[in-house]
Amino acid sequence: MNRTFLYTLGILLSLTYWAYSQTNTINTEIKGEWIAKLEADGTMRLIVTLSDENEEGHTHYWNWHHSDARYRVDEFSGLQYEKEHTFKLLRASGEIIFKGAFIGKAGAGDFVCRPNQKFADFLKKEGYQDISERRMISVILANVSEAYIKEIKGAGYSDISLSRIARLKRHNVDGSYLKQQLAALKKLGYYEVSVSKIIAFKKYEITPEYIQDIHKAGFDDISLSRLIRFKKYNIDVAYLNKYRKALSQLGYSDVSASKLVSFKKYEVTPQYVQSLHDAGLMNISLSKVIRLHKTGITADQVKADMKALKGLGYNEVSGSAYLRLKKYDISPEYIKGIQKAGFSEVSMSKIHRLYKYGITATTLQKDMAALKKLGYYEISLSRYLHLKKYDVTPAYIQEMKQAGLDDISLSRIVDLKRRNFTQDLIKNYTKELKALGYNNISAYDLLKLRKYDISTNYIKDIHSLGFNYISLNQIRKFKKYDITKANTESYLKEMDKLGFRGISANELLKLRKYGVTVSFVKDVQNKGFKSTSVNRLIKFKKYGFDKELED
C-alpha cells in the first residue's frame, strides 16, 4: 500500500469515529449545571441543565426536573454544606459527579455524568439506539437499571420507550404492580392502558374493586380518564347515589360523569341548584349552574336580579342570558336606559351585543337622531347593531351621500364599508366611469365592479374591441370569463375571416362560456357547416356536429 492510501484511510476512520461520538452520546462524558433545594422532609429537589451551540452560534438550554422527582439526601455520597466540595450520585446505569456548594438550603454548581458502558451496551441490545444526552441523564437520575427494564417489559410493556420507563421508575411502579393492574383492567374491559394512566392509578391508589363499584353504580362504560378524576376528587359510590338521586328529583336525569366531577371539584350541591330554581332560574342547565357557582353568585343575588328584570318586562330569563348579564356586568339600570332610548322591547341577546360594543343609552339616542337627519327612520335595533359591528358611523353615511350615492340603503352602506370604499375613491371612480359613458352609477354597480377587480383601464380595453355600448353588467361577465383585449382581439379577427362578423357582447360571452375556439369552427366548416349563426355553432359544440342539423 502507498502512503497516500494509508493517509486517506486514516482520515476516513477519524471522521467515522467523530461522527459516531457525536450521535452516540452515551459513550462520552455529559457536562452541565445543577441547582438544588433541600426540603423539610429530608429530600432534595434537583434541576440539571445542558447547553449546546448550533452552527449559527446560538446556545440552546435544556432543563431536567420533575415536580414529583425527589431524592433522598442519603442517595448522594460526600454531600456537605456551606463550602465548595464534590459529591456523587451513584447508579447502576452510571454516575453523576457534582461540584458546587450549598448555602443554607439552596445549592448550585457544575456536574459531569459518566454513563456505565455495560448499561449502554445493554440498551443497544434492547433496541434503544442513538440515545441523547438528555435521555441518558433522565434515565440515570430515575435510577433505571437493566433489571428494571426487563421487569417492565416482562410485565406487559414490551415496546416501551426509555422516557416512559423512567417515568414509571420515578413513580415507583414495579413489574409486579404493572402486571397485576394490566390483568385486572383487561378483565374489566380496558385494553392498551397507557403509561400515564398506570402512573395515575398508582398516584391515586385506584384499585380494581373501586372500578367495579363505579361500574355497578351505573357508569359501566366510564373511561379510565374519568375514573382517575373520580378518585382524584374522592368520588365514591355513596356520593354518586346521593347526588344522582337528588338531581333527578330536581329534573336532571342521566347526569354525566364530567358534571359530577365538576360538582365535587367546585363543591356544588343539590341545595344550591334548588335555591337557583326558587330564585327564578327554573330551566337552567347543570353546566350553567356550575359556572354560576364558580363566579360566586348566590341565590339571593339571583333573586334580586330576577326581580329587577321582571320589573323591566323580562318575566322569563334563561340561564345563558343571565350568565351573560353577570359576565359583562350589565346592570338593570343599563337596560332601563336602553329602553328609554326608544327600544322598550329589546331582547336580552341584543342587550348583550349593545353592551359588548360599548353602546350606552346616550350613544344610542345620539346615533338614532343623526340617522334620522340623514333620512333613515324607524331603524331596527338589529340594523343598528349591524352598523356598529362594521363601524359604520353617521359621518361615514354622510360621506357616501356626498359622493353621489343619495338614495342608498343602510345594508348597501355596510357593504361599501366592508370593502373599504371611501368618499374620494367613489368620486374618482364614478368620474372616470362617466367619462366612458356610464352615468347614474349605483352602490350595487360599485360593489360588483370592486368584487371582480374591474378597473377603468379594463373597460377601455373592452371598448377598443368594438363593444362601446356594453353595459356594466356585461363588463362584469366579461371579467368573470377572463375576456381581455390580449386574448380576444385576434380571436374576433379570425372569426371575422370565417364569416362571423359583428359578434355581439352576449354572443362573445356564449362562445367563451362553451369554449368555442377558431380551430373548432374550422373543423365544423370543413364538415359542411356553412351557417354564420353563433347560436347554431354553440349547439354543435354542446351536442356534437351532425350534417342533418344543417338541413
Coordinates of C-alpha atoms in Angstrom, one line a residue:
M1 CA 0.0 0.0 0.0
N2 CA 1.2 3.5 -0.8
R3 CA 1.3 6.3 1.8
T4 CA -1.5 8.3 0.1
F5 CA -3.9 5.4 0.5
L6 CA -3.0 4.9 4.2
Y7 CA -3.3 8.7 4.8
T8 CA -6.8 8.8 3.2
L9 CA -7.9 5.7 5.2
G10 CA -6.7 7.3 8.4
I11 CA -8.8 10.5 7.7
L12 CA -11.9 8.4 6.9
L13 CA -11.6 6.4 10.1
S14 CA -11.1 9.6 12.1
L15 CA -14.2 11.2 10.6
T16 CA -16.2 8.0 11.2
Y17 CA -15.2 7.9 14.9
W18 CA -16.0 11.7 15.2
A19 CA -19.5 11.2 13.7
Y20 CA -20.2 8.2 15.9
S21 CA -19.1 10.1 19.0
Q22 CA -21.5 13.0 18.1
T23 CA -24.6 10.8 17.7
N24 CA -23.9 8.1 20.3
T25 CA -23.6 10.4 23.3
I26 CA -23.9 7.6 25.9
N27 CA -20.2 6.7 25.5
T28 CA -19.0 10.1 26.4
E29 CA -19.0 12.4 29.5
I30 CA -22.0 14.6 29.8
K31 CA -21.4 18.0 31.3
G32 CA -23.8 20.6 32.6
E33 CA -25.0 22.7 35.5
W34 CA -27.2 21.9 38.5
I35 CA -29.3 23.7 41.1
A36 CA -31.0 22.1 44.1
K37 CA -33.1 22.8 47.1
L38 CA -33.3 20.9 50.4
E39 CA -36.8 20.2 51.6
A40 CA -38.0 20.0 55.2
D41 CA -38.8 16.2 54.8
G42 CA -35.1 15.4 54.2
T43 CA -35.4 15.1 50.4
M44 CA -33.8 17.2 47.7
R45 CA -35.3 18.8 44.5
L46 CA -32.8 18.8 41.7
I47 CA -32.7 20.6 38.3
V48 CA -29.9 19.8 35.8
T49 CA -29.2 22.0 32.7
L50 CA -27.5 21.1 29.5
S51 CA -26.5 23.6 26.8
D52 CA -25.3 23.2 23.2
E53 CA -24.4 25.7 20.5
N54 CA -25.6 25.4 16.9
E55 CA -23.9 26.3 13.7
E56 CA -25.2 29.9 13.9
G57 CA -23.6 30.3 17.4
H58 CA -27.0 30.3 19.2
T59 CA -26.9 28.4 22.6
H60 CA -29.9 26.2 23.4
Y61 CA -30.6 25.1 27.0
W62 CA -32.4 22.0 28.3
N63 CA -33.6 21.6 31.9
W64 CA -34.5 18.3 33.5
H65 CA -36.7 18.3 36.6
H66 CA -40.0 16.8 37.6
S67 CA -42.5 18.0 40.2
D68 CA -42.7 14.5 41.7
A69 CA -38.9 13.8 41.5
R70 CA -37.5 13.9 45.0
Y71 CA -34.1 12.4 46.0
R72 CA -33.2 11.2 49.5
V73 CA -30.2 13.1 50.8
D74 CA -28.6 9.7 51.7
E75 CA -28.6 8.8 48.0
F76 CA -25.7 11.2 47.5
S77 CA -22.2 10.3 48.8
G78 CA -19.9 13.0 50.1
L79 CA -22.6 15.7 50.5
Q80 CA -21.6 18.6 52.7
Y81 CA -22.9 22.1 53.4
E82 CA -21.6 25.7 53.5
K83 CA -18.5 25.1 51.4
E84 CA -17.3 24.2 47.9
H85 CA -17.0 20.5 47.5
T86 CA -17.6 17.4 45.3
F87 CA -20.3 14.8 45.9
K88 CA -21.7 11.9 43.8
L89 CA -24.9 10.2 42.8
L90 CA -24.0 6.5 42.1
R91 CA -26.4 4.4 40.0
A92 CA -26.1 1.0 38.2
S93 CA -26.6 2.9 35.0
G94 CA -23.9 5.4 35.6
E95 CA -22.6 8.1 38.0
I96 CA -23.0 11.9 38.3
I97 CA -20.3 13.9 40.0
F98 CA -21.5 17.2 41.3
K99 CA -19.2 20.1 42.1
G100 CA -20.5 23.2 43.9
A101 CA -21.8 24.4 47.2
F102 CA -25.0 24.6 49.4
I103 CA -25.6 27.9 51.1
G104 CA -28.4 27.3 53.5
K105 CA -30.9 25.0 51.8
A106 CA -30.1 26.0 48.2
G107 CA -27.2 24.7 46.2
A108 CA -25.7 25.1 42.7
G109 CA -22.7 24.2 40.6
D110 CA -21.5 22.0 37.7
F111 CA -21.7 18.3 37.1
V112 CA -20.1 15.6 35.0
C113 CA -22.2 12.5 34.1
R114 CA -20.5 9.2 33.2
P115 CA -22.9 6.5 31.8
N116 CA -22.0 2.9 32.6
Q117 CA -20.6 1.3 29.5
K118 CA -22.1 -2.1 30.3
F119 CA -25.5 -0.5 30.8
A120 CA -25.1 1.4 27.5
D121 CA -24.4 -1.8 25.6
F122 CA -27.5 -3.4 27.2
L123 CA -29.6 -0.5 26.0
K124 CA -28.4 -1.1 22.4
K125 CA -29.2 -4.8 22.6
E126 CA -32.7 -3.8 23.8
G127 CA -33.2 -1.7 20.7
Y128 CA -32.5 1.8 22.1
Q129 CA -30.2 3.4 19.6
D130 CA -28.7 6.9 19.4
I131 CA -29.7 7.9 22.9
S132 CA -29.4 11.6 23.5
E133 CA -27.6 13.1 26.5
R134 CA -30.9 14.4 27.8
R135 CA -32.5 10.9 27.8
M136 CA -29.4 9.3 29.3
I137 CA -29.3 11.7 32.3
S138 CA -33.1 11.3 32.9
V139 CA -32.6 7.5 33.0
I140 CA -29.7 7.7 35.4
L141 CA -31.4 10.2 37.7
A142 CA -34.5 8.0 37.8
N143 CA -32.3 5.0 38.8
V144 CA -33.4 2.8 35.9
S145 CA -31.4 -0.4 35.8
E146 CA -31.1 -3.4 33.4
A147 CA -33.2 -5.5 35.8
Y148 CA -35.9 -2.8 36.0
I149 CA -36.2 -2.6 32.2
K150 CA -36.5 -6.3 31.9
E151 CA -39.1 -6.3 34.6
I152 CA -41.3 -3.7 33.0
K153 CA -41.1 -5.3 29.6
G154 CA -41.9 -8.7 31.0
A155 CA -44.9 -7.2 32.8
G156 CA -46.7 -6.3 29.5
Y157 CA -44.9 -3.2 28.1
S158 CA -42.7 -5.0 25.6
D159 CA -42.4 -2.0 23.2
I160 CA -41.9 0.9 25.6
S161 CA -39.7 4.0 25.2
L162 CA -36.9 4.9 27.7
S163 CA -38.6 8.1 28.7
R164 CA -41.7 6.1 29.8
I165 CA -39.6 3.6 31.6
A166 CA -38.0 6.5 33.5
R167 CA -41.5 7.9 34.3
L168 CA -42.6 4.6 35.7
K169 CA -39.5 4.3 37.9
R170 CA -39.9 7.9 39.2
H171 CA -43.4 6.9 40.4
N172 CA -42.2 3.7 42.0
V173 CA -44.2 1.4 39.6
D174 CA -42.6 -2.0 39.7
G175 CA -43.2 -5.0 37.4
S176 CA -45.5 -6.8 39.9
Y177 CA -47.8 -3.8 40.2
L178 CA -47.9 -3.2 36.5
K179 CA -48.6 -6.8 35.6
Q180 CA -51.4 -7.0 38.3
Q181 CA -53.1 -3.8 37.1
L182 CA -52.9 -4.6 33.4
A183 CA -54.5 -8.0 34.0
A184 CA -57.2 -6.6 36.2
L185 CA -58.0 -3.8 33.8
K186 CA -58.2 -6.2 30.9
K187 CA -60.9 -8.2 32.8
L188 CA -62.8 -5.0 33.3
G189 CA -62.8 -4.2 29.6
Y190 CA -59.8 -1.8 29.5
Y191 CA -57.2 -2.7 26.9
E192 CA -54.0 -1.0 25.8
V193 CA -53.6 1.1 29.0
S194 CA -51.1 3.9 28.7
V195 CA -48.2 4.6 31.0
S196 CA -49.7 7.9 32.2
K197 CA -52.9 6.0 33.2
I198 CA -50.8 3.4 35.2
I199 CA -48.9 6.2 36.9
A200 CA -52.2 8.0 37.8
F201 CA -53.6 4.7 39.2
K202 CA -50.6 4.4 41.4
K203 CA -50.7 8.0 42.5
Y204 CA -54.4 8.0 43.5
E205 CA -54.4 4.3 44.7
I206 CA -57.1 3.2 42.3
T207 CA -58.0 -0.5 42.8
P208 CA -60.0 -2.9 40.6
E209 CA -62.5 -3.1 43.4
Y210 CA -63.0 0.7 43.2
I211 CA -63.6 0.4 39.4
Q212 CA -66.1 -2.4 39.9
D213 CA -68.1 -0.3 42.4
I214 CA -68.2 2.6 40.0
H215 CA -69.4 0.3 37.2
K216 CA -72.2 -1.1 39.5
A217 CA -73.3 2.5 40.3
G218 CA -74.3 3.0 36.7
F219 CA -71.1 4.0 35.0
D220 CA -70.1 0.7 33.4
D221 CA -68.7 2.4 30.2
I222 CA -66.7 5.1 32.0
S223 CA -63.3 5.9 30.6
L224 CA -60.1 5.5 32.6
S225 CA -59.6 9.3 32.4
R226 CA -62.9 9.8 34.1
L227 CA -62.2 7.1 36.7
I228 CA -58.9 8.8 37.6
R229 CA -60.7 12.1 38.0
F230 CA -63.4 10.4 40.2
K231 CA -60.7 9.1 42.5
K232 CA -58.7 12.3 42.4
Y233 CA -61.7 14.2 43.8
N234 CA -62.7 11.3 46.2
I235 CA -65.9 10.5 44.4
D236 CA -67.3 7.2 45.7
V237 CA -70.5 5.1 45.2
A238 CA -72.2 6.8 48.2
Y239 CA -71.6 10.3 46.6
L240 CA -72.8 9.1 43.2
N241 CA -76.0 7.6 44.5
K242 CA -76.8 10.6 46.7
Y243 CA -76.2 13.3 44.1
R244 CA -77.8 11.4 41.2
K245 CA -81.0 10.9 43.2
A246 CA -81.1 14.5 44.4
L247 CA -80.5 15.9 40.9
S248 CA -83.1 13.5 39.4
Q249 CA -85.7 14.9 41.8
L250 CA -84.8 18.4 40.5
G251 CA -85.4 17.4 36.9
Y252 CA -81.8 16.4 35.9
S253 CA -81.7 12.7 34.7
D254 CA -78.7 10.9 33.3
V255 CA -76.1 13.2 34.8
S256 CA -72.8 12.7 33.1
A257 CA -69.6 11.7 34.9
S258 CA -67.9 15.1 33.9
K259 CA -70.8 17.0 35.5
L260 CA -70.4 15.0 38.7
V261 CA -66.7 15.6 38.8
S262 CA -67.3 19.4 38.4
F263 CA -69.9 19.3 41.2
K264 CA -67.4 17.7 43.5
K265 CA -64.5 19.9 42.3
Y266 CA -66.3 23.2 42.8
E267 CA -68.4 22.0 45.8
V268 CA -71.7 22.5 44.1
T269 CA -74.6 20.9 46.0
P270 CA -78.2 19.9 45.0
Q271 CA -79.3 22.5 47.6
Y272 CA -77.6 25.2 45.6
V273 CA -79.4 24.1 42.4
Q274 CA -82.7 24.1 44.3
S275 CA -82.0 27.6 45.5
L276 CA -81.5 28.8 42.0
H277 CA -84.8 27.3 40.9
D278 CA -86.5 29.0 43.8
A279 CA -84.9 32.3 42.8
G280 CA -86.4 32.1 39.3
L281 CA -83.9 30.2 37.1
M282 CA -86.1 27.1 36.6
N283 CA -84.7 25.7 33.3
I284 CA -81.0 26.3 33.9
S285 CA -78.6 23.6 32.7
L286 CA -76.1 22.0 35.1
S287 CA -73.2 23.4 33.2
K288 CA -74.7 26.9 33.8
V289 CA -75.2 26.0 37.5
I290 CA -71.5 25.2 37.8
R291 CA -70.5 28.4 36.1
L292 CA -72.7 30.5 38.4
H293 CA -71.2 28.8 41.4
K294 CA -67.7 29.3 40.2
T295 CA -68.3 33.0 39.9
G296 CA -69.6 33.2 43.4
I297 CA -73.1 34.1 42.6
T298 CA -75.6 33.3 45.4
A299 CA -79.3 32.5 45.2
D300 CA -80.0 35.9 47.0
Q301 CA -78.2 37.7 44.2
V302 CA -80.1 35.8 41.6
K303 CA -83.4 36.5 43.3
A304 CA -82.7 40.3 43.5
D305 CA -81.6 40.4 39.8
M306 CA -84.7 38.5 38.6
K307 CA -87.0 40.8 40.5
A308 CA -85.4 43.8 38.9
L309 CA -85.5 42.2 35.4
K310 CA -89.2 41.3 35.9
G311 CA -89.9 45.0 36.6
L312 CA -88.3 45.8 33.2
G313 CA -90.6 43.3 31.4
Y314 CA -88.4 40.2 31.4
N315 CA -90.5 37.6 33.0
E316 CA -88.5 34.6 31.8
V317 CA -84.7 34.9 31.7
S318 CA -82.7 31.8 30.7
G319 CA -79.6 30.6 32.5
S320 CA -77.5 31.5 29.4
A321 CA -78.9 35.1 29.3
Y322 CA -78.4 35.6 33.0
L323 CA -74.8 34.4 32.9
R324 CA -74.0 36.8 30.1
L325 CA -75.5 39.7 32.2
K326 CA -73.2 38.8 35.0
K327 CA -70.2 38.1 32.8
Y328 CA -70.4 41.6 31.3
D329 CA -71.6 43.2 34.5
I330 CA -74.8 44.5 32.8
S331 CA -77.0 46.2 35.4
P332 CA -80.8 46.7 35.3
E333 CA -80.0 50.4 35.1
Y334 CA -78.2 49.9 31.8
I335 CA -81.2 48.0 30.4
K336 CA -83.6 50.7 31.6
G337 CA -81.5 53.4 29.8
I338 CA -81.7 51.4 26.5
Q339 CA -85.5 51.1 26.9
K340 CA -85.8 54.9 27.5
A341 CA -83.8 55.5 24.3
G342 CA -86.7 54.1 22.3
F343 CA -86.3 50.3 22.4
S344 CA -88.8 49.2 25.1
E345 CA -89.0 45.5 23.9
V346 CA -85.3 44.8 23.3
S347 CA -84.2 41.2 23.7
M348 CA -81.6 40.0 26.1
S349 CA -79.3 38.9 23.3
K350 CA -79.4 42.4 21.8
I351 CA -78.7 44.0 25.2
H352 CA -75.6 41.9 25.4
R353 CA -74.4 43.0 22.0
L354 CA -75.1 46.6 22.7
Y355 CA -73.0 46.4 25.9
K356 CA -70.3 44.4 24.1
Y357 CA -69.9 47.3 21.5
G358 CA -69.7 49.8 24.3
I359 CA -73.0 51.5 23.4
T360 CA -74.6 53.5 26.1
A361 CA -78.2 54.9 26.2
T362 CA -76.7 58.3 25.4
T363 CA -74.8 57.0 22.4
L364 CA -77.8 55.2 21.1
Q365 CA -80.0 58.3 21.3
K366 CA -77.4 60.4 19.6
D367 CA -76.9 57.9 16.8
M368 CA -80.6 57.5 16.2
A369 CA -81.1 61.3 15.9
A370 CA -78.2 61.6 13.5
L371 CA -79.5 58.7 11.3
K372 CA -83.0 60.3 11.3
K373 CA -81.5 63.6 9.9
L374 CA -79.9 61.5 7.1
G375 CA -83.3 60.2 6.1
Y376 CA -83.3 56.8 7.9
Y377 CA -86.4 56.4 10.1
E378 CA -87.7 53.6 12.3
I379 CA -84.3 51.7 12.3
S380 CA -84.5 48.4 14.0
L381 CA -82.0 47.5 16.7
S382 CA -80.7 44.6 14.6
R383 CA -79.9 47.1 11.8
Y384 CA -78.3 49.5 14.2
L385 CA -76.1 46.7 15.7
H386 CA -75.1 45.7 12.1
L387 CA -73.9 49.2 11.6
K388 CA -71.9 49.2 14.8
K389 CA -70.4 45.8 14.0
Y390 CA -68.7 47.2 10.9
D391 CA -68.1 50.7 12.4
V392 CA -70.5 52.5 10.1
T393 CA -71.0 55.9 11.7
P394 CA -73.4 58.7 10.7
A395 CA -70.4 60.6 9.5
Y396 CA -69.5 57.8 7.1
I397 CA -73.0 57.6 5.8
Q398 CA -72.9 61.4 5.2
E399 CA -69.7 60.9 3.1
M400 CA -71.3 58.3 0.9
K401 CA -74.2 60.6 0.2
Q402 CA -71.9 63.4 -0.6
A403 CA -70.0 61.1 -3.0
G404 CA -73.2 60.9 -5.1
L405 CA -75.0 57.9 -3.5
D406 CA -78.1 59.8 -2.3
D407 CA -80.8 57.1 -2.3
I408 CA -78.8 54.3 -0.7
S409 CA -79.9 51.7 1.9
L410 CA -78.1 51.0 5.1
S411 CA -77.3 47.5 4.1
R412 CA -75.5 48.8 1.0
I413 CA -73.6 51.3 3.1
V414 CA -72.4 48.4 5.3
D415 CA -71.2 46.5 2.2
L416 CA -69.3 49.6 1.0
K417 CA -67.6 50.0 4.4
R418 CA -66.7 46.3 4.5
R419 CA -65.0 46.7 1.1
N420 CA -63.1 49.8 2.2
F421 CA -64.9 52.4 0.0
T422 CA -64.1 56.0 0.8
Q423 CA -65.7 59.2 -0.4
D424 CA -62.6 60.1 -2.6
L425 CA -62.5 56.6 -4.1
I426 CA -66.1 56.7 -5.1
K427 CA -65.9 60.2 -6.5
N428 CA -62.8 59.4 -8.6
Y429 CA -64.2 56.1 -9.8
T430 CA -67.6 57.4 -10.8
K431 CA -65.9 60.4 -12.6
E432 CA -63.8 58.0 -14.7
L433 CA -66.9 55.8 -15.4
K434 CA -68.9 58.9 -16.6
A435 CA -66.1 59.7 -19.0
L436 CA -66.6 56.3 -20.5
G437 CA -70.3 56.9 -20.9
Y438 CA -71.6 55.3 -17.7
N439 CA -73.9 57.6 -15.7
N440 CA -76.1 57.1 -12.6
I441 CA -73.7 54.6 -11.0
S442 CA -75.4 52.8 -8.1
A443 CA -73.8 51.4 -5.0
Y444 CA -74.6 47.9 -6.4
D445 CA -72.6 48.7 -9.5
L446 CA -69.6 49.9 -7.5
L447 CA -69.6 46.8 -5.3
K448 CA -69.8 44.4 -8.2
L449 CA -67.0 46.2 -10.1
R450 CA -64.9 46.1 -6.9
K451 CA -65.7 42.4 -6.4
Y452 CA -64.3 41.5 -9.8
D453 CA -61.4 44.0 -9.6
I454 CA -62.6 45.8 -12.7
S455 CA -60.6 49.0 -13.5
T456 CA -61.5 51.7 -15.9
N457 CA -58.5 50.7 -18.0
Y458 CA -60.0 47.2 -18.4
I459 CA -63.3 48.8 -19.5
K460 CA -61.3 50.9 -22.1
D461 CA -59.7 47.8 -23.4
I462 CA -63.1 46.2 -23.9
H463 CA -64.4 49.3 -25.7
S464 CA -61.4 49.1 -28.0
L465 CA -62.6 45.7 -29.2
G466 CA -65.7 47.3 -30.6
F467 CA -68.0 47.0 -27.6
N468 CA -68.6 50.7 -27.0
Y469 CA -72.1 50.4 -25.6
I470 CA -71.6 47.4 -23.4
S471 CA -73.4 47.5 -20.1
L472 CA -71.6 47.3 -16.7
N473 CA -73.4 44.0 -16.1
Q474 CA -71.9 42.6 -19.3
I475 CA -68.5 44.0 -18.3
R476 CA -68.7 42.0 -15.1
K477 CA -69.4 38.9 -17.1
F478 CA -66.5 39.6 -19.4
K479 CA -64.2 39.8 -16.4
K480 CA -65.7 36.6 -14.9
Y481 CA -64.9 34.6 -18.1
D482 CA -61.5 36.3 -18.4
I483 CA -62.2 38.1 -21.6
T484 CA -59.4 40.6 -22.2
K485 CA -58.1 42.6 -25.1
A486 CA -55.0 40.4 -25.2
N487 CA -56.8 37.1 -25.6
T488 CA -59.8 38.3 -27.6
E489 CA -58.7 40.8 -30.3
S490 CA -57.1 38.2 -32.6
Y491 CA -60.0 35.8 -31.9
L492 CA -62.5 38.3 -33.2
K493 CA -60.4 38.9 -36.3
E494 CA -60.1 35.2 -37.0
M495 CA -63.8 34.7 -36.5
D496 CA -64.5 37.6 -38.9
K497 CA -62.4 35.9 -41.6
L498 CA -64.5 32.7 -41.1
G499 CA -67.7 34.7 -41.7
F500 CA -68.8 35.6 -38.2
R501 CA -68.8 39.4 -38.4
G502 CA -70.1 41.8 -35.8
I503 CA -70.2 39.4 -32.9
S504 CA -72.2 40.9 -30.1
A505 CA -71.2 41.0 -26.4
N506 CA -73.7 38.4 -25.5
E507 CA -72.5 36.1 -28.4
L508 CA -68.9 36.5 -27.3
L509 CA -69.8 35.5 -23.8
K510 CA -71.6 32.4 -25.0
L511 CA -68.6 31.5 -27.3
R512 CA -66.2 31.8 -24.3
K513 CA -68.5 30.0 -21.9
Y514 CA -68.8 26.9 -24.1
G515 CA -65.1 27.0 -25.3
V516 CA -65.8 27.6 -29.0
T517 CA -62.3 28.0 -30.5
V518 CA -61.3 29.1 -34.0
S519 CA -60.0 25.6 -34.7
F520 CA -63.4 24.1 -33.7
V521 CA -65.1 26.5 -36.2
K522 CA -62.7 25.5 -38.9
D523 CA -63.4 21.8 -38.2
V524 CA -67.2 22.1 -38.5
Q525 CA -66.9 24.3 -41.6
N526 CA -64.8 21.6 -43.2
K527 CA -67.6 19.1 -42.5
G528 CA -70.0 21.2 -44.5
F529 CA -71.3 23.7 -41.9
K530 CA -71.9 27.0 -43.8
S531 CA -74.2 28.9 -41.5
T532 CA -72.7 32.0 -39.7
S533 CA -75.2 31.7 -36.8
V534 CA -73.4 31.8 -33.5
N535 CA -76.3 30.1 -31.7
R536 CA -76.1 27.1 -34.2
L537 CA -72.3 27.0 -33.7
I538 CA -72.8 26.7 -30.0
K539 CA -75.3 23.9 -30.4
F540 CA -72.8 22.0 -32.4
K541 CA -70.3 22.5 -29.5
K542 CA -72.8 21.4 -26.9
Y543 CA -74.5 18.5 -28.7
G544 CA -72.0 17.4 -31.4
F545 CA -71.9 18.1 -35.2
D546 CA -74.5 16.4 -37.4
K547 CA -74.9 17.2 -41.1
E548 CA -78.6 16.8 -40.7
L549 CA -78.7 19.8 -38.5
E550 CA -77.6 21.9 -41.5
D551 CA -80.6 20.7 -43.4

